[in-house]
Amino acid sequence: MRLSAAIVAGSSHQRGERVRFDSLLFMMITRILIKNHLQAGESPAQALSSVNRQLLENNQARLFVTVWLSLVDLNTGRGVAVNAGHMHPALRRSGGQYELVQYRHDPPVGILKKAEYTEHGFELHPGDSLFAYTDGVTEAVDREETL
């Protein structure tokens, strides 16, 4: 039996503005759409292409989302990932060494009608840790708009 886990890190943005409530809702919608497409059997690249098309429908607010999306086979540790303009994840190998999972970014979802997404493989070994993160915490502001 194949047992897989999906790992998603994302950050919503509105061109030229600070994060607002509609941006947060857009992120939640994006997350739900990604989950639905993965559960329907689409690969990470297919899922982001489908989500991109859906997000572009009636997107007058010009919102977009950066996403790092991965499916990992929990039996083998093999994973496939797509990076749609998001920060590169970090791997901590069992021996304590760190490395970034780096490759060329694809466009964020919700920007380009004909965006294409490329899958990249990686492998986790027993004792390895994967860190997918977002810049949302470091960019958060208080009521006075101070970081």
Tab-separated table of C-alpha atoms in Angstrom:
chain	number	residue	atom	x	y	z
A	1	MET	CA	0.000	0.000	0.000
A	2	ARG	CA	1.345	3.407	-0.968
A	3	LEU	CA	1.153	5.953	1.838
A	4	SER	CA	1.834	9.546	0.827
A	5	ALA	CA	1.874	12.890	2.586
A	6	ALA	CA	1.331	16.272	0.987
A	7	ILE	CA	3.374	19.183	2.302
A	8	VAL	CA	2.288	22.709	1.386
A	9	ALA	CA	3.827	26.034	2.361
A	10	GLY	CA	2.308	29.162	0.915
A	11	SER	CA	1.968	32.884	1.257
A	12	SER	CA	-0.756	35.093	-0.223
A	13	HIS	CA	-0.013	38.504	-1.682
A	14	GLN	CA	-1.826	41.413	-3.213
A	15	ARG	CA	0.126	43.364	-5.784
A	16	GLY	CA	1.240	46.667	-4.310
A	17	GLU	CA	-0.534	46.367	-0.941
A	18	ARG	CA	-0.084	44.959	2.541
A	19	VAL	CA	-1.866	41.739	3.482
A	20	ARG	CA	-5.574	42.267	3.932
A	21	PHE	CA	-8.435	40.003	4.916
A	22	ASP	CA	-9.262	39.167	1.281
A	23	SER	CA	-5.667	38.030	0.812
A	24	LEU	CA	-6.015	35.645	3.746
A	25	LEU	CA	-9.254	34.241	2.324
A	26	PHE	CA	-7.531	33.816	-1.040
A	27	MET	CA	-4.857	31.715	0.676
A	28	MET	CA	-7.488	29.524	2.313
A	29	ILE	CA	-9.245	29.025	-1.027
A	30	THR	CA	-5.913	28.138	-2.635
A	31	ARG	CA	-5.196	25.560	0.069
A	32	ILE	CA	-8.615	23.938	-0.404
A	33	LEU	CA	-8.220	23.847	-4.189
A	34	ILE	CA	-4.754	22.258	-3.916
A	35	LYS	CA	-6.101	19.591	-1.556
A	36	ASN	CA	-9.046	18.832	-3.857
A	37	HIS	CA	-6.850	18.460	-6.939
A	38	LEU	CA	-4.336	16.233	-5.136
A	39	GLN	CA	-7.141	14.050	-3.764
A	40	ALA	CA	-8.474	13.741	-7.324
A	41	GLY	CA	-5.136	12.132	-8.261
A	42	GLU	CA	-3.369	15.046	-9.943
A	43	SER	CA	0.406	15.378	-9.611
A	44	PRO	CA	1.774	18.486	-7.840
A	45	ALA	CA	2.474	20.194	-11.194
A	46	GLN	CA	-0.974	19.337	-12.564
A	47	ALA	CA	-2.620	20.494	-9.330
A	48	LEU	CA	-0.895	23.881	-9.407
A	49	SER	CA	-1.776	24.346	-13.092
A	50	SER	CA	-5.439	23.616	-12.308
A	51	VAL	CA	-5.424	25.864	-9.247
A	52	ASN	CA	-3.751	28.650	-11.228
A	53	ARG	CA	-6.516	28.556	-13.854
A	54	GLN	CA	-9.210	28.621	-11.172
A	55	LEU	CA	-7.633	31.491	-9.233
A	56	LEU	CA	-7.409	33.645	-12.343
A	57	GLU	CA	-11.191	33.526	-12.775
A	58	ASN	CA	-12.674	36.813	-11.531
A	59	ASN	CA	-9.500	37.880	-9.700
A	60	GLN	CA	-10.156	41.625	-9.828
A	61	ALA	CA	-8.205	42.128	-6.576
A	62	ARG	CA	-5.056	40.904	-8.374
A	63	LEU	CA	-4.196	38.437	-5.631
A	64	PHE	CA	-1.619	35.675	-6.034
A	65	VAL	CA	-0.034	32.965	-3.917
A	66	THR	CA	3.497	31.640	-3.693
A	67	VAL	CA	3.472	27.893	-3.015
A	68	TRP	CA	5.920	25.094	-2.317
A	69	LEU	CA	4.015	21.848	-2.828
A	70	SER	CA	5.331	18.341	-2.342
A	71	LEU	CA	4.101	14.767	-2.252
A	72	VAL	CA	6.289	12.355	-0.304
A	73	ASP	CA	5.961	8.568	-0.427
A	74	LEU	CA	6.230	7.648	3.259
A	75	ASN	CA	7.340	4.086	2.461
A	76	THR	CA	10.334	5.056	0.331
A	77	GLY	CA	11.067	8.664	1.314
A	78	ARG	CA	10.962	9.724	-2.337
A	79	GLY	CA	9.288	13.036	-2.981
A	80	VAL	CA	8.337	15.278	-5.836
A	81	ALA	CA	7.931	19.023	-5.401
A	82	VAL	CA	6.928	22.147	-7.298
A	83	ASN	CA	8.032	25.629	-6.296
A	84	ALA	CA	5.701	28.397	-7.446
A	85	GLY	CA	7.725	31.442	-6.380
A	86	HIS	CA	8.119	30.379	-2.730
A	87	MET	CA	11.157	30.168	-0.449
A	88	HIS	CA	13.269	27.054	-0.899
A	89	PRO	CA	12.729	24.425	1.805
A	90	ALA	CA	15.622	23.257	3.947
A	91	LEU	CA	16.637	19.661	4.604
A	92	ARG	CA	18.341	18.587	7.779
A	93	ARG	CA	20.040	15.301	7.108
A	94	SER	CA	20.267	12.704	9.869
A	95	GLY	CA	23.956	13.537	10.367
A	96	GLY	CA	23.140	17.176	11.140
A	97	GLN	CA	24.076	18.756	7.787
A	98	TYR	CA	21.652	21.289	6.290
A	99	GLU	CA	20.951	21.916	2.630
A	100	LEU	CA	18.457	23.983	0.680
A	101	VAL	CA	16.323	22.191	-1.890
A	102	GLN	CA	17.042	24.710	-4.660
A	103	TYR	CA	15.952	24.875	-8.248
A	104	ARG	CA	14.453	27.506	-10.530
A	105	HIS	CA	11.149	28.941	-9.309
A	106	ASP	CA	8.011	28.694	-11.396
A	107	PRO	CA	5.547	31.625	-11.303
A	108	PRO	CA	3.250	32.071	-8.296
A	109	VAL	CA	-0.316	30.861	-8.830
A	110	GLY	CA	-2.843	33.494	-9.816
A	111	ILE	CA	-0.574	35.629	-12.033
A	112	LEU	CA	-0.074	34.098	-15.509
A	113	LYS	CA	-2.751	32.343	-17.553
A	114	LYS	CA	-0.315	29.979	-19.239
A	115	ALA	CA	2.007	29.301	-16.309
A	116	GLU	CA	3.781	25.956	-16.401
A	117	TYR	CA	4.975	24.112	-13.311
A	118	THR	CA	7.942	21.750	-13.163
A	119	GLU	CA	8.322	18.864	-10.749
A	120	HIS	CA	11.632	18.166	-9.028
A	121	GLY	CA	12.506	14.969	-7.170
A	122	PHE	CA	14.170	14.594	-3.791
A	123	GLU	CA	14.681	11.838	-1.245
A	124	LEU	CA	14.326	11.745	2.521
A	125	HIS	CA	16.209	9.139	4.537
A	126	PRO	CA	15.452	7.886	8.064
A	127	GLY	CA	16.265	10.668	10.531
A	128	ASP	CA	16.033	13.479	7.951
A	129	SER	CA	13.831	16.522	8.550
A	130	LEU	CA	12.234	18.809	5.993
A	131	PHE	CA	11.522	22.463	6.827
A	132	ALA	CA	9.025	24.269	4.595
A	133	TYR	CA	8.327	27.793	5.784
A	134	THR	CA	6.814	31.123	4.811
A	135	ASP	CA	7.799	34.759	5.176
A	136	GLY	CA	4.400	35.618	6.681
A	137	VAL	CA	5.688	35.715	10.243
A	138	THR	CA	8.669	37.941	9.501
A	139	GLU	CA	6.496	40.341	7.477
A	140	ALA	CA	3.701	40.634	10.042
A	141	VAL	CA	2.898	44.136	11.318
A	142	ASP	CA	1.232	45.448	14.452
A	143	ARG	CA	-1.564	48.046	14.640
A	144	GLU	CA	0.954	50.830	14.020
A	145	GLU	CA	2.151	49.054	10.841
A	146	THR	CA	5.519	48.266	12.459
A	147	LEU	CA	7.300	45.031	11.579
